[in-house]
mmCIF file of C-alpha atoms and ligand atoms in Angstrom:
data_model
loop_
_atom_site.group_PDB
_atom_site.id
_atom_site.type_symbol
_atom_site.label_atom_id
_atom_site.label_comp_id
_atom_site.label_asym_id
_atom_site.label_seq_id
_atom_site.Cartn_x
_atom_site.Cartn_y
_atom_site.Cartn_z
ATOM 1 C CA UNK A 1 94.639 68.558 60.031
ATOM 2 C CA UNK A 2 93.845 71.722 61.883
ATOM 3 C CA UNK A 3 92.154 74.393 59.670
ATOM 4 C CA UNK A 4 94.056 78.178 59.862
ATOM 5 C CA UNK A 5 91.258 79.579 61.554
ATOM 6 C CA UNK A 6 91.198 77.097 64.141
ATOM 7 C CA UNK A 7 94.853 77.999 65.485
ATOM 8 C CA UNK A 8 94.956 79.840 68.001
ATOM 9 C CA UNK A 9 96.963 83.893 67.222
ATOM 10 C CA UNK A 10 98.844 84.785 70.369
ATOM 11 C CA UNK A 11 97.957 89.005 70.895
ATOM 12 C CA UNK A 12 99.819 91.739 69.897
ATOM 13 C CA UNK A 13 101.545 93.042 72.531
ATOM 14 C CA UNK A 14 103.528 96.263 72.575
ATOM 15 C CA UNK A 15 105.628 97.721 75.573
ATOM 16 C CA UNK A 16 106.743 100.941 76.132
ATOM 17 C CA UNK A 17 110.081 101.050 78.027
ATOM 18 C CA UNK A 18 112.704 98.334 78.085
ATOM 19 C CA UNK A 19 114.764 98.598 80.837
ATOM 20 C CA UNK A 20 116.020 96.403 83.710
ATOM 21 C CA UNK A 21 112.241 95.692 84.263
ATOM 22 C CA UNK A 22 110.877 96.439 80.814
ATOM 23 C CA UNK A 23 113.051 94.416 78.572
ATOM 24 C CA UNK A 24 113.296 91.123 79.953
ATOM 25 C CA UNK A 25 109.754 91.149 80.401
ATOM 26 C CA UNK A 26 109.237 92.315 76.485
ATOM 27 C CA UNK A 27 111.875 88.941 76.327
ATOM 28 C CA UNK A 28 109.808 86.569 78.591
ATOM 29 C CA UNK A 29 106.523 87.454 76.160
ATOM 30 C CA UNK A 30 108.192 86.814 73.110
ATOM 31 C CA UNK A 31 109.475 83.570 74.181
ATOM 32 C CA UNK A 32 105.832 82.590 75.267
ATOM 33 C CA UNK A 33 104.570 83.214 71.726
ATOM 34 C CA UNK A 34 103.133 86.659 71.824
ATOM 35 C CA UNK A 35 104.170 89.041 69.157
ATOM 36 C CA UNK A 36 105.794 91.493 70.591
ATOM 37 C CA UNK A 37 106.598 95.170 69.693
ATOM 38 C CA UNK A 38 109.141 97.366 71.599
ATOM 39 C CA UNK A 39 109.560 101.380 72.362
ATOM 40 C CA UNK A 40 112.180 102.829 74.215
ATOM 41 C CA UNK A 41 113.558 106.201 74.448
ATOM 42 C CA UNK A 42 117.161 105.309 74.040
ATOM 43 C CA UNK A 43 116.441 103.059 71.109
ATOM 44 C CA UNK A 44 119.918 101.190 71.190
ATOM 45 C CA UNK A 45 118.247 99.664 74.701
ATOM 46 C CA UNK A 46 115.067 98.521 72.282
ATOM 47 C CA UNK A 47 117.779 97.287 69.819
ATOM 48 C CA UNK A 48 119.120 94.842 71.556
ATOM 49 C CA UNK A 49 116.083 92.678 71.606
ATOM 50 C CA UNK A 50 115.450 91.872 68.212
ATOM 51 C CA UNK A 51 117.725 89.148 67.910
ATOM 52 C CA UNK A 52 114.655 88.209 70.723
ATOM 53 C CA UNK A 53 112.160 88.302 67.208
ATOM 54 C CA UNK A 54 111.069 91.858 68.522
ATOM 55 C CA UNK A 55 110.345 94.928 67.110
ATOM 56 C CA UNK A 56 111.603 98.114 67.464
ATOM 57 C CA UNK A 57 109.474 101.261 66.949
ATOM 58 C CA UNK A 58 110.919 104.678 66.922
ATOM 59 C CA UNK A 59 107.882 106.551 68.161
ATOM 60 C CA UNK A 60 105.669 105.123 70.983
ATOM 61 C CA UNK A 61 102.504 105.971 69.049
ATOM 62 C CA UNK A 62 104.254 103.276 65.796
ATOM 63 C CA UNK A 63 104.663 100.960 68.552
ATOM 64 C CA UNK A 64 100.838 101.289 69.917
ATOM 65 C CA UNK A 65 99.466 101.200 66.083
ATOM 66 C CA UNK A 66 97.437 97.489 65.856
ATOM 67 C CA UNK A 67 98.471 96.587 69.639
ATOM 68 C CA UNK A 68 96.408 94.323 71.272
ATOM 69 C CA UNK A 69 97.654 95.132 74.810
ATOM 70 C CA UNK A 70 100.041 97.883 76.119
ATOM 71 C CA UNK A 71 102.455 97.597 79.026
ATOM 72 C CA UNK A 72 104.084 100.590 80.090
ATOM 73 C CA UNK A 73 106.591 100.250 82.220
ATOM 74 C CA UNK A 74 108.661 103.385 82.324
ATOM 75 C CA UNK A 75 111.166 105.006 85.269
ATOM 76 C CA UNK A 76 107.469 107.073 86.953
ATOM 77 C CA UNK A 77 104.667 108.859 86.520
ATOM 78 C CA UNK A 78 106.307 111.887 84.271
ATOM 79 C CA UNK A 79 107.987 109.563 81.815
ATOM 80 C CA UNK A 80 104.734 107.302 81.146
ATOM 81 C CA UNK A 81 102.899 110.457 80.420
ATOM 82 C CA UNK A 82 105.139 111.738 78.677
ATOM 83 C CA UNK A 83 105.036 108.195 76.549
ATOM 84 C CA UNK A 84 101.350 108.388 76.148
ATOM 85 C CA UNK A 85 100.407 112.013 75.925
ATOM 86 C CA UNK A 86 103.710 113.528 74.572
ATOM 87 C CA UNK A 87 103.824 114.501 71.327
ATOM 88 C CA UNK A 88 104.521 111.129 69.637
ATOM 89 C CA UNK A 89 102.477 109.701 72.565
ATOM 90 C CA UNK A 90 101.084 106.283 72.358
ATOM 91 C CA UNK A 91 97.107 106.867 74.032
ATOM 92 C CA UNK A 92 95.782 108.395 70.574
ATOM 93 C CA UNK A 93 97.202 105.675 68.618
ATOM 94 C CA UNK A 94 96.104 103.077 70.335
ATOM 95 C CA UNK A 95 93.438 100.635 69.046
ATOM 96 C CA UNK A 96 89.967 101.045 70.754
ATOM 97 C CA UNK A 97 89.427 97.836 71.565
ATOM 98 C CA UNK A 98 93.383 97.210 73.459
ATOM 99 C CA UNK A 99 94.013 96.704 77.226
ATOM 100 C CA UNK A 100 96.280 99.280 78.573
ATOM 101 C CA UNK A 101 98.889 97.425 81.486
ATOM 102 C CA UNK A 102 100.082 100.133 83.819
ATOM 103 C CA UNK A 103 103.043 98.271 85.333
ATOM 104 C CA UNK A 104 105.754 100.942 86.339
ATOM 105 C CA UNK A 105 105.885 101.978 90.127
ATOM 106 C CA UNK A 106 103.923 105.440 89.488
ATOM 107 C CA UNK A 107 101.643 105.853 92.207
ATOM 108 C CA UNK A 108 98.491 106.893 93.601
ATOM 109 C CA UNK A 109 98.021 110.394 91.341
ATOM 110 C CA UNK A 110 99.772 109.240 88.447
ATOM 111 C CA UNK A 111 97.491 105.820 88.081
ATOM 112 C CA UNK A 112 94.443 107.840 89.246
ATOM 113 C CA UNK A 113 94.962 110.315 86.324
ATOM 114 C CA UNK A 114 96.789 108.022 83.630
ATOM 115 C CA UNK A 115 93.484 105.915 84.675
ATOM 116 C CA UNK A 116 91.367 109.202 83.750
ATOM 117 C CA UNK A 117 92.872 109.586 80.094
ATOM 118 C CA UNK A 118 92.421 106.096 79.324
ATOM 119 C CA UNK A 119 88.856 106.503 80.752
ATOM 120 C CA UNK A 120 88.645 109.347 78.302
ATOM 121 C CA UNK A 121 89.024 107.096 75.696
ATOM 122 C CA UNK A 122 86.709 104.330 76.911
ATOM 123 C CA UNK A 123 90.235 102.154 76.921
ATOM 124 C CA UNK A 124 90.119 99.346 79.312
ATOM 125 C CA UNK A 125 93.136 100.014 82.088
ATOM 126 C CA UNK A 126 94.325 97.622 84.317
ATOM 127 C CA UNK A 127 96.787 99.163 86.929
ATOM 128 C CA UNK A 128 99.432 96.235 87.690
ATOM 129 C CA UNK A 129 102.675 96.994 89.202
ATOM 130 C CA UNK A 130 105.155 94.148 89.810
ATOM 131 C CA UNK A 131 107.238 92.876 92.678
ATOM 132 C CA UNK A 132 110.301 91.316 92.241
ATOM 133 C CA UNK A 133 113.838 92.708 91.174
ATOM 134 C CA UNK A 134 115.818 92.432 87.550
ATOM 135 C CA UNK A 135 116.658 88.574 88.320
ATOM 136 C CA UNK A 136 112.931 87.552 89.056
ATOM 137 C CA UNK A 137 112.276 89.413 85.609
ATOM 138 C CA UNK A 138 114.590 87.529 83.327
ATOM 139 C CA UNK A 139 113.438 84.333 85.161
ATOM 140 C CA UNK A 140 109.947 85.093 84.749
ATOM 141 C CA UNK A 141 109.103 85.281 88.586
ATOM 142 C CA UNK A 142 107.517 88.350 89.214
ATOM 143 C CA UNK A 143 104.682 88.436 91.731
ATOM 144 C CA UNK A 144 101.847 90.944 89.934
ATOM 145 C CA UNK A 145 100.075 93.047 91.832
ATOM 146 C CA UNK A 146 97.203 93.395 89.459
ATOM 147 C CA UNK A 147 93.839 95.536 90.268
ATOM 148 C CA UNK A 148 91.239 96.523 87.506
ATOM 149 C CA UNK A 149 87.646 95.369 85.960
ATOM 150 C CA UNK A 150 87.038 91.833 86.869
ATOM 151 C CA UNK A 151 85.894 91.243 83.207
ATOM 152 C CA UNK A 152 89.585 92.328 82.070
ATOM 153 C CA UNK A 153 91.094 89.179 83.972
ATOM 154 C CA UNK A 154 90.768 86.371 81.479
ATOM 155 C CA UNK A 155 91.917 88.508 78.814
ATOM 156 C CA UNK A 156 95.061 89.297 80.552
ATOM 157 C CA UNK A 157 96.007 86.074 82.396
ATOM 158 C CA UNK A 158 98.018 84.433 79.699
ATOM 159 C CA UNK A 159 99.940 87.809 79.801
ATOM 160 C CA UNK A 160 100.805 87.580 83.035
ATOM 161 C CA UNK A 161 101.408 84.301 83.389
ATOM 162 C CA UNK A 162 104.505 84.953 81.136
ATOM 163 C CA UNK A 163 106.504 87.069 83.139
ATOM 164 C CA UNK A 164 105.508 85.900 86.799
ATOM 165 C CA UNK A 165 104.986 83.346 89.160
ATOM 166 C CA UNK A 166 101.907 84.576 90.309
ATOM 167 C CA UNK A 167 99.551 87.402 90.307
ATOM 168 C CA UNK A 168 97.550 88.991 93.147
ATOM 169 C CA UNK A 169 93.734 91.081 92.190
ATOM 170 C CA UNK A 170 93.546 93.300 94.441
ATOM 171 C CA UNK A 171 90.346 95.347 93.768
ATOM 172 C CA UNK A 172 89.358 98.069 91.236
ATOM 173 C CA UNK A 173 92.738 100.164 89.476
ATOM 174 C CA UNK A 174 94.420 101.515 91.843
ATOM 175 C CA UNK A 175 94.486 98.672 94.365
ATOM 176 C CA UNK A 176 97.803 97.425 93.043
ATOM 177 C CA UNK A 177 99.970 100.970 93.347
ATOM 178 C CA UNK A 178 98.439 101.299 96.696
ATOM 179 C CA UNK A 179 99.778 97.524 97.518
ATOM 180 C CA UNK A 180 103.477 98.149 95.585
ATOM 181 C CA UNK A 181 103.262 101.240 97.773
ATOM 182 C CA UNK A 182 103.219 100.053 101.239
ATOM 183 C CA UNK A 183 105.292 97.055 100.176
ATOM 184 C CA UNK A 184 108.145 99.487 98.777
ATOM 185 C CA UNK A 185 108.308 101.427 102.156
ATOM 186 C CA UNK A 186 108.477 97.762 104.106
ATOM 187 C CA UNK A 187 111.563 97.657 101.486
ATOM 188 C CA UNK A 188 113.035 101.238 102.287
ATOM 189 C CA UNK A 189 112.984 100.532 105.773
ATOM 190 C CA UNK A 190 114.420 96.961 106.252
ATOM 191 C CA UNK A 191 116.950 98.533 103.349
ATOM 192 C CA UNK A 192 117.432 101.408 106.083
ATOM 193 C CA UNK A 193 117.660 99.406 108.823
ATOM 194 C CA UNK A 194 120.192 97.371 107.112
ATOM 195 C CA UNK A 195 122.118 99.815 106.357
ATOM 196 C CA UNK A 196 122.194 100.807 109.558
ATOM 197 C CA UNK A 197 122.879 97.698 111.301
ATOM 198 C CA UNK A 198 125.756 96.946 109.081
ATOM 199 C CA UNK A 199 127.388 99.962 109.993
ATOM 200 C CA UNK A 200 126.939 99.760 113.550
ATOM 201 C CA UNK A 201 128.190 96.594 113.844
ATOM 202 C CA UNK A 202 131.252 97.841 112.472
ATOM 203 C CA UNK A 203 131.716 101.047 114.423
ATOM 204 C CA UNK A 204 131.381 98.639 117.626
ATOM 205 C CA UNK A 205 134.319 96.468 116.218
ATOM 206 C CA UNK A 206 132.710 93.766 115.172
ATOM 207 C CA UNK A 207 133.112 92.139 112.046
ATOM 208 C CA UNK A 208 129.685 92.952 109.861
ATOM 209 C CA UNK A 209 129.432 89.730 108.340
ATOM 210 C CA UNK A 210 128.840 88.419 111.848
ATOM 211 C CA UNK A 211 126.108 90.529 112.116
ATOM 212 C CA UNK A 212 124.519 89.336 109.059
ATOM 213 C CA UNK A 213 125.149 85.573 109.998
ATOM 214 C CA UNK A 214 123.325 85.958 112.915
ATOM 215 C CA UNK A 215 120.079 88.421 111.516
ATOM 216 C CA UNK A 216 120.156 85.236 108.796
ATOM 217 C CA UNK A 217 119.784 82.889 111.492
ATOM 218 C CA UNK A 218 116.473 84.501 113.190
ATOM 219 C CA UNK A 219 113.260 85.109 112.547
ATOM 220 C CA UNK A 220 114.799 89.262 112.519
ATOM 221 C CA UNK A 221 116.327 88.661 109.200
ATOM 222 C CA UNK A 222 114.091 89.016 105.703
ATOM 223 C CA UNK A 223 116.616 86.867 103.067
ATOM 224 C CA UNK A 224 116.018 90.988 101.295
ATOM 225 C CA UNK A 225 117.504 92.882 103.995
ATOM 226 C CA UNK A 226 120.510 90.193 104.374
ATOM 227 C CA UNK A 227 120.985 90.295 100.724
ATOM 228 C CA UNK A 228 121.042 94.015 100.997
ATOM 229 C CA UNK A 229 122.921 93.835 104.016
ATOM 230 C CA UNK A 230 125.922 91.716 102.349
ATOM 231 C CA UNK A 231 125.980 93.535 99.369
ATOM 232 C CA UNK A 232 126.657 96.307 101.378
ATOM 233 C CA UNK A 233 129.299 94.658 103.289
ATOM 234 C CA UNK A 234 131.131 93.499 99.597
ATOM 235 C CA UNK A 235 130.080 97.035 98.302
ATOM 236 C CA UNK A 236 128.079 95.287 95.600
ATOM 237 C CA UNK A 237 126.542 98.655 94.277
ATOM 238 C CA UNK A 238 125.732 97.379 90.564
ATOM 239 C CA UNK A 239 122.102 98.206 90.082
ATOM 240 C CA UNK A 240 119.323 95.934 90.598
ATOM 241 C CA UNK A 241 117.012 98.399 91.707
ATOM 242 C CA UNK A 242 118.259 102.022 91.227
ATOM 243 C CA UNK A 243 118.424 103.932 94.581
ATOM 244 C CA UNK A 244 116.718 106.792 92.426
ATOM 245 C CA UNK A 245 113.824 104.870 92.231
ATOM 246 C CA UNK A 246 113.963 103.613 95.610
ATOM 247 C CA UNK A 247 113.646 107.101 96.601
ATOM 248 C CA UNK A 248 111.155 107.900 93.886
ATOM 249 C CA UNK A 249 108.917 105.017 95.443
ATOM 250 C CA UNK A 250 109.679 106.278 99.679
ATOM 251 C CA UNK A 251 108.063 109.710 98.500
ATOM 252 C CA UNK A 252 104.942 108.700 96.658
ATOM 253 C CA UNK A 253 104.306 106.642 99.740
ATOM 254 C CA UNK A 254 104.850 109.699 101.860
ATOM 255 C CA UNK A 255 102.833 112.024 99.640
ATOM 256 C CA UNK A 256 99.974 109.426 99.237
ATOM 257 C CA UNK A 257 100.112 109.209 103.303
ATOM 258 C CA UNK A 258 100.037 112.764 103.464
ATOM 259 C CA UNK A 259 96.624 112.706 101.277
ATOM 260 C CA UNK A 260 95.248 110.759 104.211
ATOM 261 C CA UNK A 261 96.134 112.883 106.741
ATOM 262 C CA UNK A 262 98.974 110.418 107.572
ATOM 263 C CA UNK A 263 102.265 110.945 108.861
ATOM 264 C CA UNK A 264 104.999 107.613 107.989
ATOM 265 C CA UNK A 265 107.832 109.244 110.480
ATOM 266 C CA UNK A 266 110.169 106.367 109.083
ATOM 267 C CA UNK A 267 109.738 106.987 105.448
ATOM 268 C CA UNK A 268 109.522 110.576 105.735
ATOM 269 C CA UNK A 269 113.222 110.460 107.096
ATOM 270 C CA UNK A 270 114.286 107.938 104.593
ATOM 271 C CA UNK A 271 112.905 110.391 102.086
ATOM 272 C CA UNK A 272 115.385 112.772 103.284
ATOM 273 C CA UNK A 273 118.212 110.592 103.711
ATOM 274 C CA UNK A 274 118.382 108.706 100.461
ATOM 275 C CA UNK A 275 117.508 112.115 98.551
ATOM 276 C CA UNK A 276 120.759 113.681 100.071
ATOM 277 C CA UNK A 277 122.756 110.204 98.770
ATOM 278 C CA UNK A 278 120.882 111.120 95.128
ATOM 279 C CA UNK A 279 122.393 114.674 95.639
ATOM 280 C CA UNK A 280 126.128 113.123 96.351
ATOM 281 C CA UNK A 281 125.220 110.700 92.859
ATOM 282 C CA UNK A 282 124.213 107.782 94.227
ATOM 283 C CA UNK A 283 120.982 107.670 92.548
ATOM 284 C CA UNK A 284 122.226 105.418 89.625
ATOM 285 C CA UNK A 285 123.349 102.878 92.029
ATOM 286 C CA UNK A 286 121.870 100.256 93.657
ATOM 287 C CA UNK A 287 119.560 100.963 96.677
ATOM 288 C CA UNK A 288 122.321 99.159 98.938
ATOM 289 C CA UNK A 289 124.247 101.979 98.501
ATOM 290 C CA UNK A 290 121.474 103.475 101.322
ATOM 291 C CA UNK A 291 124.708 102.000 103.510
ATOM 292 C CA UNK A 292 126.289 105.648 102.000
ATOM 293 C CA UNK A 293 123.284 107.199 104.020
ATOM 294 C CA UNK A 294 125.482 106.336 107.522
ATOM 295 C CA UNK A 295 128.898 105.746 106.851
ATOM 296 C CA UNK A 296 130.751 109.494 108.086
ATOM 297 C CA UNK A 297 129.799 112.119 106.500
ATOM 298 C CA UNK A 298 126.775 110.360 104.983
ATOM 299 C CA UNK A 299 129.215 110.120 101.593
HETATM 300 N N1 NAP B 301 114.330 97.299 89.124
HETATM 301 C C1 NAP B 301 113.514 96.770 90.028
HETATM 302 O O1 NAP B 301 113.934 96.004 90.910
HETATM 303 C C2 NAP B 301 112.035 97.083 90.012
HETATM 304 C C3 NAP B 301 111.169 96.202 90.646
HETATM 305 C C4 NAP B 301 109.800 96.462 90.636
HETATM 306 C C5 NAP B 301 109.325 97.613 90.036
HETATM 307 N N2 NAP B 301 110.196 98.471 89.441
HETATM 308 C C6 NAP B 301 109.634 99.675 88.804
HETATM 309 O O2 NAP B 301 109.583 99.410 87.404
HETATM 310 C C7 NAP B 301 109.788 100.618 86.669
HETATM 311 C C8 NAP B 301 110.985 100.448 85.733
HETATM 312 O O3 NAP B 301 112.130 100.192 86.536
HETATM 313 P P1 NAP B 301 113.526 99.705 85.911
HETATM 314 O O4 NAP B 301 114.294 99.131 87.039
HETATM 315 O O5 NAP B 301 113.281 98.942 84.678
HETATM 316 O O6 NAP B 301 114.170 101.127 85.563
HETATM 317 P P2 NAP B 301 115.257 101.492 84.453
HETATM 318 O O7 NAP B 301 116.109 100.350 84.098
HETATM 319 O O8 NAP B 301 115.892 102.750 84.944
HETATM 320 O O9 NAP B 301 114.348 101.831 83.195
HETATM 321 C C9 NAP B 301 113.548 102.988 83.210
HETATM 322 C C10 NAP B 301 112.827 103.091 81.894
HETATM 323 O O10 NAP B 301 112.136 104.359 81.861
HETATM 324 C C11 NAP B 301 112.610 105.103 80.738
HETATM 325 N N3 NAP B 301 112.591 106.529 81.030
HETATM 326 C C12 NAP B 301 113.092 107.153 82.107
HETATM 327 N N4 NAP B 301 112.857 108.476 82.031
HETATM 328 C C13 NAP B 301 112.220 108.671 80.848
HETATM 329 C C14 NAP B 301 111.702 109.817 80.194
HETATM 330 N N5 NAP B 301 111.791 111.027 80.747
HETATM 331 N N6 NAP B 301 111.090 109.649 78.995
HETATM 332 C C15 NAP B 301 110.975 108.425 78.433
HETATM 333 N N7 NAP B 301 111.450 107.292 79.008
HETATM 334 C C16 NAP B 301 112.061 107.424 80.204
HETATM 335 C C17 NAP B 301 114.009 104.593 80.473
HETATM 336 O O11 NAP B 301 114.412 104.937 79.180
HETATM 337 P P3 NAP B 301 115.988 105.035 78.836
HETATM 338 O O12 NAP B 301 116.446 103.626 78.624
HETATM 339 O O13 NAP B 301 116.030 105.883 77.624
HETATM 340 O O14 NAP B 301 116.647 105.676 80.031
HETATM 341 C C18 NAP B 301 113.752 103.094 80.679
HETATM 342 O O15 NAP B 301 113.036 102.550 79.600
HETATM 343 C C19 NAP B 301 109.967 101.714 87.720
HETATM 344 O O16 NAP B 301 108.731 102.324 87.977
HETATM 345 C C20 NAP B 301 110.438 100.951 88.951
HETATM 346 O O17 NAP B 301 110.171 101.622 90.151
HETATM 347 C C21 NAP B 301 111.546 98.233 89.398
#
């Protein structure tokens, strides 16, 4: 027989936000064995995953108190602050010796400063934002784009291996935002350009699903922006990725371009665009509703 300190404890993990990304990954980790502690500011959200054997803490600093490992992964850069540094914040709580997982889509600035505080407290930060929608969540098929200390790797691994398929090191902290970044402007502008298409097609009489038969059928067409482009056509505008933070993810790209002395003439437009559908209340809705962005009166 195996003696009790030779079985192996799975880490405590806590994570702070459990939304369309956040919860089904808090879900996926349970399931593998970790013991897993939930936050969320709209607790009835956190609630719903304890039949999942999670708990629910009603501060984020309860939820960080004897964590192992911390994954934030909040709407952007104000609201994991806000988690961490705010008055019930989680940073100051937060065991010495625990990992910090910055996976939200926050940015250049954010993860540079977030990076700072953790710093601060000689906390070890990996920065590791995730591709993949809501569906590659629940089924644990999330592609991680993970950057940080090459000594933080093995500690994290069985982590990640939970809720994705694969994950990607990039480089020091930092390397993964500025990967998530230029792969979420690809994604604004094949969204755009589908968007686009669609609507063309059916200004010049044709029926759009022809148009998306035939992108499907060439090299032209990325299975995303045919997806998008459908679910456009069949006005399919339940979220799976918010158009709010579609837009939220176009403009860090653009400001971190603009820190570079760059100019992204595409994204800079698609900033503009898809803020106006935010303005008209689009932002809660998919980011296929970017088709709003061309049909008349851009509404
Ligand atoms: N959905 C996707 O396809 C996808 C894919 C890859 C990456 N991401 C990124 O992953 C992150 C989470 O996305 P999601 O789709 O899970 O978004 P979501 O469903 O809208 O969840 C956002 C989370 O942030 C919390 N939040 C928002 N504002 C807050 C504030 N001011 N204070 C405290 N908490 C706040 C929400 O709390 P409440 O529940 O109280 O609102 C919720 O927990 C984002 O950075 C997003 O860009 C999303």
């Amino acid at each position: 027989m195996q003696s009790a300190s030779k079985v192996p404890v799975m880490p405590s993990i806590t994570v702070l936000g459990t939304g369309r990304m956040g919860a089904p990954i808090a879900r996926n980790l349970a399931r593998a064995g970790f013991d897993v502690t939930v936050w969320n500011r709209t607790v009835e959200k956190a609630q719903a995953l304890q039949d999942d054997g999670i708990a629910v803490a009603l501060t984020p600093a309860q939820a960080v108190a004897g964590a192992e490992v911390l994954v934030t992964m909040l709407a952007d850069g104000p609201s994991t602050e806000e988690a961490m540094l705010g008055d019930t914040g989680g940073l100051g709580a937060l065991p010495a010796e625990a990992i910090w997982i910055q996976m939200g889509t926050i940015g250049m600035d954010w993860t540079r400063r977030l990076a700072a505080r953790a710093a601060e407290r000689t906390l070890a930060f990996v920065d590791a934002p995730v591709s993949g929608s809501d569906g590659p969540a629940r089924d644990a098929q999330l592609l991680i784009l993970a950057s940080g200390a090459d000594e933080l790797r093995e500690r994290v691994e069985p982590l990640f291996a939970a809720v994705g398929r694969r994950t990607l090191w990039v480089g020091p902290a930092g390397a993964g935002s500025a990967l998530k970044l230029a792969l979420n402007s690809w994604l604004a502008a094949i969204t755009q350009a589908a968007a686009e298409g669609v609507t063309l097609a059916q200004a010049l009489g044709l029926d759009p699903r022809v148009f998306t038969h035939t992108l499907a059928d060439l090299p032209l067409g990325a299975p995303y922006a045919v997806a998008k482009a459908n679910a456009m056509i069949e006005r399919q505008f339940e979220p799976g990725f918010a158009l709010a933070l579609a837009h939220k993810d176009v403009a860090l790209a653009v400001a971190a371009a603009t820190d570079k002395g760059l100019q992204l003439p595409v994204a800079a437009v698609i900033d503009a665009v898809w803020g106006e559908a935010i303005a008209h209340g689009h932002g809660a809705q998919d980011v296929a509703a970017a088709v709003m962005t061309v049909e008349r009166g851009g509404d």
